[in-house]
PDB file of C-alpha atoms in Angstrom:
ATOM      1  CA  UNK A1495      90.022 -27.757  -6.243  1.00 53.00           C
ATOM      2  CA  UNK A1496      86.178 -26.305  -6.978  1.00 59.00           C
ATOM      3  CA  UNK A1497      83.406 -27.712  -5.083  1.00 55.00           C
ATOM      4  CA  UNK A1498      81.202 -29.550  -7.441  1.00 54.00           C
ATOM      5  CA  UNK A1499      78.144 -30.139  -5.459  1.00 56.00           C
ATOM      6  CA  UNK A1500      75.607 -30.102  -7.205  1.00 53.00           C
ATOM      7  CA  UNK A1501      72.052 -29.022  -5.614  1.00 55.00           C
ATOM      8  CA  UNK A1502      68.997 -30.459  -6.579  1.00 56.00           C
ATOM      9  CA  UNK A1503      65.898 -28.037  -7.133  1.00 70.00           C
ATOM     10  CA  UNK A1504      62.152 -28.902  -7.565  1.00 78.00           C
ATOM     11  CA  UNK A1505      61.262 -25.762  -6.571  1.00 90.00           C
ATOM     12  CA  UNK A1506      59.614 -24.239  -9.794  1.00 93.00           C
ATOM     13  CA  UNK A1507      61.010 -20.282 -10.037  1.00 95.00           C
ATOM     14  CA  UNK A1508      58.340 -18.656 -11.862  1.00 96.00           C
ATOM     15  CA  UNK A1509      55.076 -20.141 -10.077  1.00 96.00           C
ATOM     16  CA  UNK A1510      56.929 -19.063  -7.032  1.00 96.00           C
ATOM     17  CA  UNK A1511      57.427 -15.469  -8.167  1.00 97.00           C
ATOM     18  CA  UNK A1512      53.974 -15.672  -9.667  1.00 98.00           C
ATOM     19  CA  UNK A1513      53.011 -15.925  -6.095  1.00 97.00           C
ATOM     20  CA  UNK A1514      55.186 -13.569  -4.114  1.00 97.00           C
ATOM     21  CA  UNK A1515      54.393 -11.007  -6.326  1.00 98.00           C
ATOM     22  CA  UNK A1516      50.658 -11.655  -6.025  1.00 98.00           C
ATOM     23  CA  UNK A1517      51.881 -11.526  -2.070  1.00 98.00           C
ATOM     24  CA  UNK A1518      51.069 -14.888  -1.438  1.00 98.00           C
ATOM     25  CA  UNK A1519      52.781 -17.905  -0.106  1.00 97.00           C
ATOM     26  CA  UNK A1520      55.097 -19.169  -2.525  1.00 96.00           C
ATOM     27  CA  UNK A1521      55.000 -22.865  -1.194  1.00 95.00           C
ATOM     28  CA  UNK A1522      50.678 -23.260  -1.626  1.00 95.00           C
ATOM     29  CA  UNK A1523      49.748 -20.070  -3.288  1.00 96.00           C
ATOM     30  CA  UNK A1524      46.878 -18.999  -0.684  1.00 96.00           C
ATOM     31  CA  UNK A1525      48.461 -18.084   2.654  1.00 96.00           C
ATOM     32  CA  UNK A1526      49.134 -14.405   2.803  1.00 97.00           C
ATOM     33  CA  UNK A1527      52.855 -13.862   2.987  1.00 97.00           C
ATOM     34  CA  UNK A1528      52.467 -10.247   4.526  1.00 97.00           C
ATOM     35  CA  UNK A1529      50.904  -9.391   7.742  1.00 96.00           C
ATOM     36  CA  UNK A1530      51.008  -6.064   7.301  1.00 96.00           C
ATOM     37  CA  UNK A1531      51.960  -3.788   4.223  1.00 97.00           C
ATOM     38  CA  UNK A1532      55.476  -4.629   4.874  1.00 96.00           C
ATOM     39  CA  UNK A1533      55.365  -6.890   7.551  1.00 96.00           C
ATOM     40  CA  UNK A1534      56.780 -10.532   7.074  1.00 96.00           C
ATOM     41  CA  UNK A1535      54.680 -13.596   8.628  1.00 96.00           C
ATOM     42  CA  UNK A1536      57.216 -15.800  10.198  1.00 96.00           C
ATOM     43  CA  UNK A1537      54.908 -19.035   8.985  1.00 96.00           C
ATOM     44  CA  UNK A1538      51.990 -19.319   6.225  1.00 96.00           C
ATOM     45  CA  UNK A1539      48.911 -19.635   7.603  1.00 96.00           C
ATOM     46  CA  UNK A1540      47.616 -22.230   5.670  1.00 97.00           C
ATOM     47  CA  UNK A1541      50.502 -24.423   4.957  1.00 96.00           C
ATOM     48  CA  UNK A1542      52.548 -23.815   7.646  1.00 95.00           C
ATOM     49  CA  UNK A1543      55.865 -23.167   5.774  1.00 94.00           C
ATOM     50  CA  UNK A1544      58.770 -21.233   7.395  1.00 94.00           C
ATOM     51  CA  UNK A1545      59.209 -17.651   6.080  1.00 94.00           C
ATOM     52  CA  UNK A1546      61.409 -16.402   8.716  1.00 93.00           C
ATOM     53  CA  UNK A1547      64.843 -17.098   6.862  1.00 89.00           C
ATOM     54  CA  UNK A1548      63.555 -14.353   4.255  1.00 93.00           C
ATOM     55  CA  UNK A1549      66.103 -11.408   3.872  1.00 92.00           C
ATOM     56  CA  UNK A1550      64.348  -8.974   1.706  1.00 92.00           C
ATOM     57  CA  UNK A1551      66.102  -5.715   2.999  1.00 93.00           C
ATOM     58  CA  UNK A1552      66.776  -3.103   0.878  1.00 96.00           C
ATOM     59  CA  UNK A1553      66.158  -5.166  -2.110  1.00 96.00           C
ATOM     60  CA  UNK A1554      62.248  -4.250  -2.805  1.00 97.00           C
ATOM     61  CA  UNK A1555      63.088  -0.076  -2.336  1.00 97.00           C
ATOM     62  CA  UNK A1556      65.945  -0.467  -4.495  1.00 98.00           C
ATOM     63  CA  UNK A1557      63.839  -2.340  -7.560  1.00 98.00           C
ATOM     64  CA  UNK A1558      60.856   0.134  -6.841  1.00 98.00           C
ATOM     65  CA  UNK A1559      62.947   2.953  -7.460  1.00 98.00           C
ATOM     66  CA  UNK A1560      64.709   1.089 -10.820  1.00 98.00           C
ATOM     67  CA  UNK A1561      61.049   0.482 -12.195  1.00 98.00           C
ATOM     68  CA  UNK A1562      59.626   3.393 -11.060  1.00 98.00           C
ATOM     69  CA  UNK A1563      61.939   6.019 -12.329  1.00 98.00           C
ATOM     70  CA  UNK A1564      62.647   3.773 -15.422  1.00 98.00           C
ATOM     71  CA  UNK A1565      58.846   4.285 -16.240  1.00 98.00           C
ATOM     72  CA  UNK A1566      58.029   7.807 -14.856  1.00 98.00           C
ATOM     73  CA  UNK A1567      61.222   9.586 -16.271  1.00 97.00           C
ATOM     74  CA  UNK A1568      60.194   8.837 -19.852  1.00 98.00           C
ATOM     75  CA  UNK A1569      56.785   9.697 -19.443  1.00 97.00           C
ATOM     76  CA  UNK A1570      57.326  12.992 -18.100  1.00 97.00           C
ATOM     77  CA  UNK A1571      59.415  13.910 -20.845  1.00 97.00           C
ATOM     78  CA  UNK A1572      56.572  12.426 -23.304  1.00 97.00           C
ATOM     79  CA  UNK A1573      53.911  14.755 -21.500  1.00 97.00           C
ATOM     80  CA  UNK A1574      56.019  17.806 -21.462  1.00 96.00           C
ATOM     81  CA  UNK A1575      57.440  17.904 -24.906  1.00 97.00           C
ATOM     82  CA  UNK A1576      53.776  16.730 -26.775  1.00 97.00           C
ATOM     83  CA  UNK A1577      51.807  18.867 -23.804  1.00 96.00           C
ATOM     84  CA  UNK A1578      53.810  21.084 -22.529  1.00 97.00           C
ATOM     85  CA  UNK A1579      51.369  21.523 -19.319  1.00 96.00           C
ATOM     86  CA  UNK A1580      51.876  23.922 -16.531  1.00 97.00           C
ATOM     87  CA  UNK A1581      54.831  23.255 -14.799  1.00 96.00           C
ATOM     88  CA  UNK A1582      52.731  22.980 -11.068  1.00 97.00           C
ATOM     89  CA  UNK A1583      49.978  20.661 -13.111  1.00 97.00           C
ATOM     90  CA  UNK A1584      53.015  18.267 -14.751  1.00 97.00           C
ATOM     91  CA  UNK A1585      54.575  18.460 -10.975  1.00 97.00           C
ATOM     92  CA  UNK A1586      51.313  17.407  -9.198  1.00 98.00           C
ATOM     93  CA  UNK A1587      50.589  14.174 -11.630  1.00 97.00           C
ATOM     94  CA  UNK A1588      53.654  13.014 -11.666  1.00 97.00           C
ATOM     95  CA  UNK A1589      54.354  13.643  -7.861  1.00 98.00           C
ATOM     96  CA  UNK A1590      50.990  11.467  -7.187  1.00 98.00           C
ATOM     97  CA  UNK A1591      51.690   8.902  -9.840  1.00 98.00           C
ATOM     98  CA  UNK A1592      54.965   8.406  -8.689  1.00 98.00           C
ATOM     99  CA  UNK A1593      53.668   8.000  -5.072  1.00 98.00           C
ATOM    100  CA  UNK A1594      50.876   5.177  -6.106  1.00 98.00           C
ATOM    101  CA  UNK A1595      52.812   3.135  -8.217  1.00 98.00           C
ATOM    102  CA  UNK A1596      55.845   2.844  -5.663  1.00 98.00           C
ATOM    103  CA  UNK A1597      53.117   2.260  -2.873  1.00 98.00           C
ATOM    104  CA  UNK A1598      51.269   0.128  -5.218  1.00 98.00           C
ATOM    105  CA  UNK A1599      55.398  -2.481  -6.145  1.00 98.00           C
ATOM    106  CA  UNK A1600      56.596  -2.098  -2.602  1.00 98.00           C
ATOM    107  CA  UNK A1601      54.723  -4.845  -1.002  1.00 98.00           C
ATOM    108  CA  UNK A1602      54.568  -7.087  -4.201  1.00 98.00           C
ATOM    109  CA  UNK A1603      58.534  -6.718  -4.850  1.00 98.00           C
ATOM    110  CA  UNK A1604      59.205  -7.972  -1.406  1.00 98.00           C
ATOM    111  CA  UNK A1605      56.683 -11.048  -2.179  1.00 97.00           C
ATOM    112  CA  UNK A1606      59.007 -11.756  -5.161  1.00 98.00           C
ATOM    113  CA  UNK A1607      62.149 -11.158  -3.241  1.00 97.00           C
ATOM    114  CA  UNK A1608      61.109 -14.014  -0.881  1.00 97.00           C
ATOM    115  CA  UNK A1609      59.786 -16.518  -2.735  1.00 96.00           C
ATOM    116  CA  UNK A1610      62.633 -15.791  -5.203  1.00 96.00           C
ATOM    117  CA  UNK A1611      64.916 -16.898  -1.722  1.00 95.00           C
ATOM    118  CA  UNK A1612      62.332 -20.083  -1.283  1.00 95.00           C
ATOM    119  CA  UNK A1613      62.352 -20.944  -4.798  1.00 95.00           C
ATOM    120  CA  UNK A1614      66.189 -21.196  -4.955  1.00 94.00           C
ATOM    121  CA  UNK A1615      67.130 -22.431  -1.398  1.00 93.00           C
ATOM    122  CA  UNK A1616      68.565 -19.098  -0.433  1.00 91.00           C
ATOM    123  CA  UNK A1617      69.579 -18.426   3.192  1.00 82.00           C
ATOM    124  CA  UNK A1618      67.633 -21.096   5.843  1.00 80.00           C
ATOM    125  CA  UNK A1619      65.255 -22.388   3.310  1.00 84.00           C
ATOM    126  CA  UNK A1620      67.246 -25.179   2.043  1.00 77.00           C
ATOM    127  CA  UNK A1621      66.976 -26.828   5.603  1.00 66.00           C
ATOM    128  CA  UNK A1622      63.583 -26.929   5.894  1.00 59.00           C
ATOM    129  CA  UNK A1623      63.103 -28.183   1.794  1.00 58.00           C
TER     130      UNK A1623
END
């Protein structure tokens, strides 16, 4: 016999990732999410809602390095075949670009991851909804 519970959801997805992303609460929009560059808060500042059932783990790392290597690998074939640069030059950009933008999605990836988790009830949010 399948379970057909069915749970209700007025949690609107794409505000919320608008929000994590932007690495703010996903619940009011203003609270800062992070503490620190990685850091979870345990509670928004400003609303007061519970972040500590958020289980981001390797999640963020492991979309960085999809986006990041889905952007850079087809660009540094682009520059090399239309440039064909030094090889220590085309090392050196694409060692620092590579380096900024996966500095630049950690942090915001793990704002999405969580309020992705808030939006849909995931772990411990659905008790406090």
């Amino acid at each position: 016999m399948r379970d057909t519970t069915v749970v209700h959801n007025d949690r609107a997805l794409w505000p919320a990732l608008r929000r994590g992303f932007s690495r703010k609460c996903p619940n009011c929009g203003s609270g800062p999410i992070l503490s620190s560059y990685l850091k979870l808060r345990d509670t928004c500042p400003v609303c007061r809602e519970d972040l500590s059932h958020a289980r981001a783990d390797d999640g963020p790392a492991y979309l960085t390095i999809l986006i990041v290597g889905h952007l850079m690998a087809p660009l540094l074939h682009i520059a090399f075949v239309q440039f064909r640069p030094e090889p220590l030059v085309l090392f050196t950009i694409f060692a620092i670009g590579t380096i900024a933008l996966s500095l630049y999605l950690l942090p915001r990836l793990k704002g999405a991851i969580v309020a992705f988790q808030w939006a849909r009830l995931m772990h411990g949010f659905k008790e406090s909804h």
